[in-house]
Amino acid sequence: MERVILNDGNEIPAVGFGVFLIPADGSTYEAVKTALKIGYRHIDTAAAYFNEEEVGRAVRDSGIPRDEIFVTSKLWLQDYGFEAAVKGIDASLRKLGCDFIDLYLLHQPYGDVVGAWSALEQAKAAGKIRSIGVSNMTPNLWQKFVPHFETMPAVNQVECHPFFQQRSLRAVLQPLNVKIEAWAPLGQGNKALFSHPLVLKIAEKYGKTAAAVILRFETQDGLIVLPKSTHADRMEENLAIFDFSLTQEEMAELRSLDTGKGVHDPETPGLAERLAAAYKVHD
Ligand code: NAD
């Protein structure tokens, strides 16, 4: 598994297993155990996915040393502001049953982001969290908040796939050595992407699936990717991307698929309120 070095010196596996929308009815436990057996060493959860407890249990039961598994979780909006964030971080640690979290993110860029960020910085200094980052920050939202942070985020986790390559955000983050983590790296299973003639042509050449070509393109382009699947064969397919590489010409062709637009616009008016109402991590 290839690893990426973050701006704080820590290393993160380039492919992570995302568990958004996998229910906490035993399904997350089974999915994470299967993923770890297949070879994933990076799991991406969040307080607002309501499955941190099952992720932690699967990590413990896997028999793999904790230090060899990279665990990410995220603080939800209800816990923003310094005091609430301190408690929110401890709640994640408790639910995961871990002594430390490898990467902890501010899940959404709304509200008292700066106060919440200073709680992440404090938890990092205390050794509870190893790396800290943000999520869903557009270039505008980045400029609004990050100049007020003391520590540069290690990552910004955003929607990113061949139809939305985040080129303007990359121009902001690259000089700061902040890595992009791609959520929806497979375009959430977008059929137009999986059946695109260019993707299929390249897949045929290498004897790979469309998914493998898409994820290879993204990792070769410097992204950390978080594909999600609960099917073991797809989990394997999404990890088998380091035994071939794309030519410069193929990379350029795939870069030309960018439309500059995604499905999720974090600057949509009213979105902060809608998200806060949709996911309640406390009563
Ligand atoms: P994704 O691009 O990984 O799409 C997942 C879907 O793609 C699956 O449901 C399945 O239909 C399809 N798929 C997966 N593997 C396939 C394969 N090999 N062949 C064919 N189809 C396949 O998008 P996602 O699930 O939205 O995102 C992945 C992860 O990113 C999440 O689990 C979560 O960890 C993270 N995420 C973060 C945020 C955020 O706000 N930070 C938002 C959404 C997702």
mmCIF file of C-alpha atoms and ligand atoms in Angstrom:
data_model
loop_
_atom_site.group_PDB
_atom_site.id
_atom_site.type_symbol
_atom_site.label_atom_id
_atom_site.label_comp_id
_atom_site.label_asym_id
_atom_site.label_seq_id
_atom_site.Cartn_x
_atom_site.Cartn_y
_atom_site.Cartn_z
ATOM 1 C CA MET A 1 0.000 0.000 0.000
ATOM 2 C CA GLU A 2 1.428 3.392 -0.974
ATOM 3 C CA ARG A 3 1.606 5.991 1.751
ATOM 4 C CA VAL A 4 1.498 9.778 1.631
ATOM 5 C CA ILE A 5 3.556 11.968 3.949
ATOM 6 C CA LEU A 6 1.515 14.740 5.553
ATOM 7 C CA ASN A 7 2.810 18.247 6.362
ATOM 8 C CA ASP A 8 3.200 17.254 10.040
ATOM 9 C CA GLY A 9 5.498 14.348 9.126
ATOM 10 C CA ASN A 10 2.922 11.603 9.728
ATOM 11 C CA GLU A 11 2.208 9.008 7.051
ATOM 12 C CA ILE A 12 -1.236 8.021 5.797
ATOM 13 C CA PRO A 13 -2.126 5.074 3.539
ATOM 14 C CA ALA A 14 -3.156 6.469 0.132
ATOM 15 C CA VAL A 15 -6.345 4.378 0.035
ATOM 16 C CA GLY A 16 -8.781 4.423 2.925
ATOM 17 C CA PHE A 17 -12.005 2.533 3.486
ATOM 18 C CA GLY A 18 -14.969 4.909 3.964
ATOM 19 C CA VAL A 19 -17.889 3.804 6.139
ATOM 20 C CA PHE A 20 -20.428 6.584 5.510
ATOM 21 C CA LEU A 21 -23.987 5.176 5.449
ATOM 22 C CA ILE A 22 -22.956 1.712 6.613
ATOM 23 C CA PRO A 23 -25.407 1.000 9.450
ATOM 24 C CA ALA A 24 -24.285 0.326 13.018
ATOM 25 C CA ASP A 25 -26.284 -2.933 13.168
ATOM 26 C CA GLY A 26 -23.223 -5.134 12.862
ATOM 27 C CA SER A 27 -22.760 -4.210 9.182
ATOM 28 C CA THR A 28 -20.002 -1.672 9.886
ATOM 29 C CA TYR A 29 -18.212 -4.179 12.113
ATOM 30 C CA GLU A 30 -18.338 -6.838 9.377
ATOM 31 C CA ALA A 31 -17.375 -4.413 6.591
ATOM 32 C CA VAL A 32 -14.349 -3.063 8.490
ATOM 33 C CA LYS A 33 -13.217 -6.562 9.476
ATOM 34 C CA THR A 34 -13.460 -7.674 5.854
ATOM 35 C CA ALA A 35 -11.643 -4.551 4.664
ATOM 36 C CA LEU A 36 -8.806 -5.135 7.128
ATOM 37 C CA LYS A 37 -8.557 -8.780 6.079
ATOM 38 C CA ILE A 38 -8.334 -7.728 2.423
ATOM 39 C CA GLY A 39 -5.483 -5.338 3.227
ATOM 40 C CA TYR A 40 -6.974 -1.914 3.994
ATOM 41 C CA ARG A 41 -5.063 -0.167 6.762
ATOM 42 C CA HIS A 42 -6.957 3.137 6.781
ATOM 43 C CA ILE A 43 -10.572 3.539 7.919
ATOM 44 C CA ASP A 44 -12.561 6.759 7.552
ATOM 45 C CA THR A 45 -15.473 7.278 9.936
ATOM 46 C CA ALA A 46 -17.123 10.270 11.681
ATOM 47 C CA ALA A 47 -19.207 11.058 14.737
ATOM 48 C CA ALA A 48 -22.095 11.787 12.381
ATOM 49 C CA TYR A 49 -21.830 8.327 10.745
ATOM 50 C CA PHE A 50 -22.955 6.836 14.082
ATOM 51 C CA ASN A 51 -20.686 3.833 13.619
ATOM 52 C CA GLU A 52 -17.453 4.767 15.450
ATOM 53 C CA GLU A 53 -18.091 2.088 18.078
ATOM 54 C CA GLU A 54 -18.291 -0.701 15.475
ATOM 55 C CA VAL A 55 -15.198 0.625 13.685
ATOM 56 C CA GLY A 56 -13.234 0.547 16.949
ATOM 57 C CA ARG A 57 -14.416 -2.950 17.791
ATOM 58 C CA ALA A 58 -13.486 -4.267 14.338
ATOM 59 C CA VAL A 59 -10.018 -2.679 14.626
ATOM 60 C CA ARG A 60 -9.471 -4.285 18.039
ATOM 61 C CA ASP A 61 -10.796 -7.703 16.977
ATOM 62 C CA SER A 62 -8.735 -7.751 13.773
ATOM 63 C CA GLY A 63 -5.592 -8.891 15.575
ATOM 64 C CA ILE A 64 -3.627 -6.251 13.641
ATOM 65 C CA PRO A 65 -1.533 -3.991 15.892
ATOM 66 C CA ARG A 66 -3.291 -0.649 16.433
ATOM 67 C CA ASP A 67 -0.207 1.215 15.168
ATOM 68 C CA GLU A 68 -0.593 -0.432 11.765
ATOM 69 C CA ILE A 69 -4.144 0.851 11.224
ATOM 70 C CA PHE A 70 -4.820 4.498 10.433
ATOM 71 C CA VAL A 71 -8.148 5.627 11.900
ATOM 72 C CA THR A 72 -9.849 8.891 10.932
ATOM 73 C CA SER A 73 -12.906 10.375 12.590
ATOM 74 C CA LYS A 74 -14.608 13.758 12.409
ATOM 75 C CA LEU A 75 -16.191 16.248 14.768
ATOM 76 C CA TRP A 76 -19.822 17.087 14.064
ATOM 77 C CA LEU A 77 -21.351 20.599 14.007
ATOM 78 C CA GLN A 78 -23.176 20.171 17.333
ATOM 79 C CA ASP A 79 -19.750 19.975 18.989
ATOM 80 C CA TYR A 80 -18.253 23.127 17.499
ATOM 81 C CA GLY A 81 -16.751 25.801 19.721
ATOM 82 C CA PHE A 82 -13.786 25.080 22.001
ATOM 83 C CA GLU A 83 -15.520 23.594 25.070
ATOM 84 C CA ALA A 84 -17.945 21.422 23.118
ATOM 85 C CA ALA A 85 -15.165 20.223 20.828
ATOM 86 C CA VAL A 86 -13.033 19.075 23.778
ATOM 87 C CA LYS A 87 -15.959 16.865 24.827
ATOM 88 C CA GLY A 88 -16.673 15.781 21.254
ATOM 89 C CA ILE A 89 -13.089 14.565 20.771
ATOM 90 C CA ASP A 90 -13.272 12.594 24.017
ATOM 91 C CA ALA A 91 -16.595 11.090 22.915
ATOM 92 C CA SER A 92 -15.002 9.875 19.665
ATOM 93 C CA LEU A 93 -12.047 8.374 21.572
ATOM 94 C CA ARG A 94 -14.466 6.660 23.934
ATOM 95 C CA LYS A 95 -16.694 5.258 21.186
ATOM 96 C CA LEU A 96 -13.723 4.083 19.124
ATOM 97 C CA GLY A 97 -12.172 2.628 22.265
ATOM 98 C CA CYS A 98 -8.802 3.987 21.149
ATOM 99 C CA ASP A 99 -6.036 5.745 23.087
ATOM 100 C CA PHE A 100 -5.461 8.005 20.100
ATOM 101 C CA ILE A 101 -7.009 8.865 16.746
ATOM 102 C CA ASP A 102 -4.657 9.102 13.758
ATOM 103 C CA LEU A 103 -6.530 11.904 12.009
ATOM 104 C CA TYR A 104 -9.419 14.011 13.272
ATOM 105 C CA LEU A 105 -11.264 16.445 11.034
ATOM 106 C CA LEU A 106 -13.702 19.297 11.394
ATOM 107 C CA HIS A 107 -16.431 17.647 9.330
ATOM 108 C CA GLN A 108 -18.127 20.839 8.115
ATOM 109 C CA PRO A 109 -16.912 24.440 7.713
ATOM 110 C CA TYR A 110 -19.674 26.282 9.614
ATOM 111 C CA GLY A 111 -20.163 27.929 13.007
ATOM 112 C CA ASP A 112 -17.370 28.338 15.547
ATOM 113 C CA VAL A 113 -14.803 26.606 13.379
ATOM 114 C CA VAL A 114 -11.865 28.480 14.913
ATOM 115 C CA GLY A 115 -12.831 27.527 18.493
ATOM 116 C CA ALA A 116 -13.294 23.895 17.489
ATOM 117 C CA TRP A 117 -9.967 23.936 15.677
ATOM 118 C CA SER A 118 -8.114 25.107 18.789
ATOM 119 C CA ALA A 119 -9.570 22.101 20.662
ATOM 120 C CA LEU A 120 -8.149 19.837 17.933
ATOM 121 C CA GLU A 121 -4.767 21.561 18.296
ATOM 122 C CA GLN A 122 -4.868 21.038 22.056
ATOM 123 C CA ALA A 123 -5.802 17.355 21.675
ATOM 124 C CA LYS A 124 -2.942 16.919 19.194
ATOM 125 C CA ALA A 125 -0.501 18.451 21.696
ATOM 126 C CA ALA A 126 -1.863 16.075 24.355
ATOM 127 C CA GLY A 127 -1.267 13.049 22.090
ATOM 128 C CA LYS A 128 -4.970 12.192 21.743
ATOM 129 C CA ILE A 129 -4.881 12.938 18.026
ATOM 130 C CA ARG A 130 -1.861 12.549 15.733
ATOM 131 C CA SER A 131 -2.914 14.703 12.754
ATOM 132 C CA ILE A 132 -5.650 17.290 12.333
ATOM 133 C CA GLY A 133 -7.500 18.523 9.297
ATOM 134 C CA VAL A 134 -10.638 20.003 7.806
ATOM 135 C CA SER A 135 -13.319 18.917 5.370
ATOM 136 C CA ASN A 136 -15.599 20.476 2.790
ATOM 137 C CA MET A 137 -13.624 23.728 2.600
ATOM 138 C CA THR A 138 -13.843 25.471 -0.756
ATOM 139 C CA PRO A 139 -11.126 28.050 -1.564
ATOM 140 C CA ASN A 140 -13.462 30.773 -0.129
ATOM 141 C CA LEU A 141 -14.174 28.902 3.097
ATOM 142 C CA TRP A 142 -10.485 28.067 3.448
ATOM 143 C CA GLN A 143 -9.595 31.787 3.212
ATOM 144 C CA LYS A 144 -12.351 32.619 5.703
ATOM 145 C CA PHE A 145 -11.141 30.293 8.470
ATOM 146 C CA VAL A 146 -7.621 28.957 8.044
ATOM 147 C CA PRO A 147 -5.772 32.302 8.394
ATOM 148 C CA HIS A 148 -7.151 32.290 11.992
ATOM 149 C CA PHE A 149 -5.685 28.857 12.791
ATOM 150 C CA GLU A 150 -2.333 28.476 14.530
ATOM 151 C CA THR A 151 -1.600 25.104 12.916
ATOM 152 C CA MET A 152 -1.917 24.394 9.201
ATOM 153 C CA PRO A 153 -4.404 21.552 8.556
ATOM 154 C CA ALA A 154 -2.760 18.368 7.282
ATOM 155 C CA VAL A 155 -5.657 17.584 4.914
ATOM 156 C CA ASN A 156 -8.871 18.965 3.458
ATOM 157 C CA GLN A 157 -11.346 16.156 2.737
ATOM 158 C CA VAL A 158 -13.597 17.209 -0.143
ATOM 159 C CA GLU A 159 -15.711 15.783 -2.938
ATOM 160 C CA CYS A 160 -13.264 14.907 -5.698
ATOM 161 C CA HIS A 161 -13.476 12.598 -8.732
ATOM 162 C CA PRO A 162 -12.686 12.787 -12.450
ATOM 163 C CA PHE A 163 -15.777 14.931 -13.164
ATOM 164 C CA PHE A 164 -14.846 17.358 -10.343
ATOM 165 C CA GLN A 165 -11.096 17.517 -9.881
ATOM 166 C CA GLN A 166 -10.896 20.501 -7.504
ATOM 167 C CA ARG A 167 -8.254 22.276 -9.583
ATOM 168 C CA SER A 168 -8.762 25.730 -8.008
ATOM 169 C CA LEU A 169 -8.645 24.253 -4.497
ATOM 170 C CA ARG A 170 -5.482 22.329 -5.392
ATOM 171 C CA ALA A 171 -3.861 25.601 -6.485
ATOM 172 C CA VAL A 172 -4.512 26.982 -2.973
ATOM 173 C CA LEU A 173 -3.445 23.863 -1.056
ATOM 174 C CA GLN A 174 -0.419 22.679 -3.023
ATOM 175 C CA PRO A 175 1.947 25.513 -1.964
ATOM 176 C CA LEU A 176 0.912 24.863 1.661
ATOM 177 C CA ASN A 177 1.593 21.120 1.326
ATOM 178 C CA VAL A 178 -1.965 20.332 2.434
ATOM 179 C CA LYS A 179 -3.198 17.047 0.961
ATOM 180 C CA ILE A 180 -6.632 16.521 -0.522
ATOM 181 C CA GLU A 181 -8.569 13.491 0.628
ATOM 182 C CA ALA A 182 -11.127 12.624 -2.039
ATOM 183 C CA TRP A 183 -14.581 11.708 -0.830
ATOM 184 C CA ALA A 184 -16.816 10.224 -3.512
ATOM 185 C CA PRO A 185 -13.629 9.235 -5.408
ATOM 186 C CA LEU A 186 -15.823 6.988 -7.584
ATOM 187 C CA GLY A 187 -18.364 9.758 -8.113
ATOM 188 C CA GLN A 188 -20.664 7.805 -5.758
ATOM 189 C CA GLY A 189 -20.943 5.081 -8.367
ATOM 190 C CA ASN A 190 -21.881 7.527 -11.153
ATOM 191 C CA LYS A 191 -22.758 5.413 -14.221
ATOM 192 C CA ALA A 192 -21.617 8.107 -16.656
ATOM 193 C CA LEU A 193 -18.159 7.896 -15.111
ATOM 194 C CA PHE A 194 -17.981 4.086 -14.992
ATOM 195 C CA SER A 195 -19.109 3.802 -18.620
ATOM 196 C CA HIS A 196 -17.090 6.704 -19.994
ATOM 197 C CA PRO A 197 -15.332 5.543 -23.225
ATOM 198 C CA LEU A 198 -11.964 6.932 -22.101
ATOM 199 C CA VAL A 199 -12.145 5.137 -18.757
ATOM 200 C CA LEU A 200 -13.200 1.898 -20.485
ATOM 201 C CA LYS A 201 -10.439 2.184 -23.109
ATOM 202 C CA ILE A 202 -7.763 2.547 -20.417
ATOM 203 C CA ALA A 203 -9.340 -0.212 -18.312
ATOM 204 C CA GLU A 204 -9.200 -2.598 -21.267
ATOM 205 C CA LYS A 205 -5.559 -1.769 -21.988
ATOM 206 C CA TYR A 206 -4.461 -2.678 -18.438
ATOM 207 C CA GLY A 207 -6.972 -5.481 -17.842
ATOM 208 C CA LYS A 208 -8.425 -3.478 -14.940
ATOM 209 C CA THR A 209 -11.930 -2.376 -14.008
ATOM 210 C CA ALA A 210 -13.223 1.177 -14.445
ATOM 211 C CA ALA A 211 -13.084 1.663 -10.675
ATOM 212 C CA ALA A 212 -9.408 0.677 -10.542
ATOM 213 C CA VAL A 213 -8.549 3.085 -13.366
ATOM 214 C CA ILE A 214 -10.369 5.960 -11.645
ATOM 215 C CA LEU A 215 -8.680 5.322 -8.279
ATOM 216 C CA ARG A 216 -5.270 4.811 -9.917
ATOM 217 C CA PHE A 217 -5.660 8.156 -11.739
ATOM 218 C CA GLU A 218 -6.512 9.924 -8.489
ATOM 219 C CA THR A 219 -3.721 8.451 -6.365
ATOM 220 C CA GLN A 220 -1.188 8.965 -9.149
ATOM 221 C CA ASP A 221 -2.356 12.583 -9.201
ATOM 222 C CA GLY A 222 -1.465 12.987 -5.497
ATOM 223 C CA LEU A 223 -4.850 12.382 -3.852
ATOM 224 C CA ILE A 224 -5.701 10.212 -0.870
ATOM 225 C CA VAL A 225 -8.879 8.289 -1.817
ATOM 226 C CA LEU A 226 -11.709 6.903 0.320
ATOM 227 C CA PRO A 227 -13.773 4.499 -1.800
ATOM 228 C CA LYS A 228 -16.714 2.804 -0.158
ATOM 229 C CA SER A 229 -18.171 -0.609 -0.858
ATOM 230 C CA THR A 230 -19.611 -3.338 1.317
ATOM 231 C CA HIS A 231 -18.884 -6.036 -1.287
ATOM 232 C CA ALA A 232 -15.609 -7.903 -0.712
ATOM 233 C CA ASP A 233 -14.873 -8.243 -4.444
ATOM 234 C CA ARG A 234 -15.234 -4.483 -4.953
ATOM 235 C CA MET A 235 -13.195 -3.744 -1.843
ATOM 236 C CA GLU A 236 -10.408 -5.855 -3.377
ATOM 237 C CA GLU A 237 -10.769 -4.195 -6.753
ATOM 238 C CA ASN A 238 -10.558 -0.741 -5.166
ATOM 239 C CA LEU A 239 -7.285 -1.654 -3.468
ATOM 240 C CA ALA A 240 -5.616 -3.395 -6.423
ATOM 241 C CA ILE A 241 -4.352 -0.194 -7.999
ATOM 242 C CA PHE A 242 -0.641 -0.230 -7.236
ATOM 243 C CA ASP A 243 0.465 -2.875 -9.745
ATOM 244 C CA PHE A 244 0.079 -0.659 -12.830
ATOM 245 C CA SER A 245 0.600 2.998 -13.670
ATOM 246 C CA LEU A 246 -0.905 5.349 -16.205
ATOM 247 C CA THR A 247 1.162 7.144 -18.834
ATOM 248 C CA GLN A 248 1.478 10.925 -18.814
ATOM 249 C CA GLU A 249 -0.797 10.991 -21.862
ATOM 250 C CA GLU A 250 -3.488 8.944 -20.112
ATOM 251 C CA MET A 251 -3.218 11.186 -17.047
ATOM 252 C CA ALA A 252 -3.714 14.244 -19.274
ATOM 253 C CA GLU A 253 -6.693 12.626 -21.012
ATOM 254 C CA LEU A 254 -8.337 11.806 -17.680
ATOM 255 C CA ARG A 255 -7.661 15.346 -16.405
ATOM 256 C CA SER A 256 -9.704 16.596 -19.373
ATOM 257 C CA LEU A 257 -12.864 14.949 -17.923
ATOM 258 C CA ASP A 258 -13.083 17.680 -15.265
ATOM 259 C CA THR A 259 -16.314 19.698 -15.441
ATOM 260 C CA GLY A 260 -15.312 21.931 -12.496
ATOM 261 C CA LYS A 261 -18.585 21.101 -10.725
ATOM 262 C CA GLY A 262 -19.591 18.513 -8.160
ATOM 263 C CA VAL A 263 -22.843 17.415 -6.538
ATOM 264 C CA HIS A 264 -22.081 19.088 -3.207
ATOM 265 C CA ASP A 265 -21.542 22.849 -2.937
ATOM 266 C CA PRO A 266 -20.511 23.713 0.652
ATOM 267 C CA GLU A 267 -21.373 27.374 -0.012
ATOM 268 C CA THR A 268 -25.071 26.639 -0.669
ATOM 269 C CA PRO A 269 -27.168 29.050 1.433
ATOM 270 C CA GLY A 270 -28.936 27.291 4.319
ATOM 271 C CA LEU A 271 -26.817 24.140 4.023
ATOM 272 C CA ALA A 272 -25.202 24.563 7.461
ATOM 273 C CA GLU A 273 -28.620 24.628 9.123
ATOM 274 C CA ARG A 274 -29.924 21.703 7.068
ATOM 275 C CA LEU A 275 -26.913 19.545 7.933
ATOM 276 C CA ALA A 276 -27.060 20.434 11.625
ATOM 277 C CA ALA A 277 -30.754 19.493 11.686
ATOM 278 C CA ALA A 278 -30.267 16.265 9.717
ATOM 279 C CA TYR A 279 -27.588 14.720 11.964
ATOM 280 C CA LYS A 280 -27.854 14.951 15.743
ATOM 281 C CA VAL A 281 -24.971 13.290 17.532
ATOM 282 C CA HIS A 282 -26.429 14.211 20.939
ATOM 283 C CA ASP A 283 -30.025 14.337 22.182
HETATM 284 P P1 NAD B 1 -17.777 6.625 -3.526
HETATM 285 O O1 NAD B 1 -17.328 7.416 -4.699
HETATM 286 O O2 NAD B 1 -16.799 5.792 -2.788
HETATM 287 O O3 NAD B 1 -18.991 5.752 -4.044
HETATM 288 C C1 NAD B 1 -19.466 4.625 -3.387
HETATM 289 C C2 NAD B 1 -20.376 3.876 -4.334
HETATM 290 O O4 NAD B 1 -19.666 3.526 -5.509
HETATM 291 C C3 NAD B 1 -20.827 2.553 -3.736
HETATM 292 O O5 NAD B 1 -22.008 2.744 -2.982
HETATM 293 C C4 NAD B 1 -21.055 1.708 -4.944
HETATM 294 O O6 NAD B 1 -22.319 1.969 -5.468
HETATM 295 C C5 NAD B 1 -20.022 2.221 -5.921
HETATM 296 N N1 NAD B 1 -18.788 1.383 -5.985
HETATM 297 C C6 NAD B 1 -17.809 1.285 -5.042
HETATM 298 N N2 NAD B 1 -16.835 0.484 -5.492
HETATM 299 C C7 NAD B 1 -17.198 0.067 -6.723
HETATM 300 C C8 NAD B 1 -16.606 -0.774 -7.686
HETATM 301 N N3 NAD B 1 -15.407 -1.324 -7.489
HETATM 302 N N4 NAD B 1 -17.263 -0.978 -8.848
HETATM 303 C C9 NAD B 1 -18.465 -0.409 -9.089
HETATM 304 N N5 NAD B 1 -19.078 0.413 -8.219
HETATM 305 C C10 NAD B 1 -18.454 0.639 -7.045
HETATM 306 O O7 NAD B 1 -18.539 7.692 -2.604
HETATM 307 P P2 NAD B 1 -19.011 7.833 -1.102
HETATM 308 O O8 NAD B 1 -19.456 6.531 -0.571
HETATM 309 O O9 NAD B 1 -19.964 8.949 -1.097
HETATM 310 O O10 NAD B 1 -17.701 8.339 -0.351
HETATM 311 C C11 NAD B 1 -16.700 7.492 0.133
HETATM 312 C C12 NAD B 1 -16.308 7.858 1.540
HETATM 313 O O11 NAD B 1 -15.941 9.239 1.636
HETATM 314 C C13 NAD B 1 -17.432 7.726 2.581
HETATM 315 O O12 NAD B 1 -17.639 6.421 3.006
HETATM 316 C C14 NAD B 1 -16.908 8.604 3.684
HETATM 317 O O13 NAD B 1 -15.938 7.922 4.455
HETATM 318 C C15 NAD B 1 -16.282 9.745 2.901
HETATM 319 N N6 NAD B 1 -17.227 10.900 2.752
HETATM 320 C C16 NAD B 1 -16.945 12.049 3.404
HETATM 321 C C17 NAD B 1 -17.786 13.161 3.297
HETATM 322 C C18 NAD B 1 -17.442 14.420 4.029
HETATM 323 O O14 NAD B 1 -18.309 15.308 4.151
HETATM 324 N N7 NAD B 1 -16.261 14.563 4.557
HETATM 325 C C19 NAD B 1 -18.940 13.092 2.513
HETATM 326 C C20 NAD B 1 -19.218 11.908 1.839
HETATM 327 C C21 NAD B 1 -18.341 10.821 1.948
#
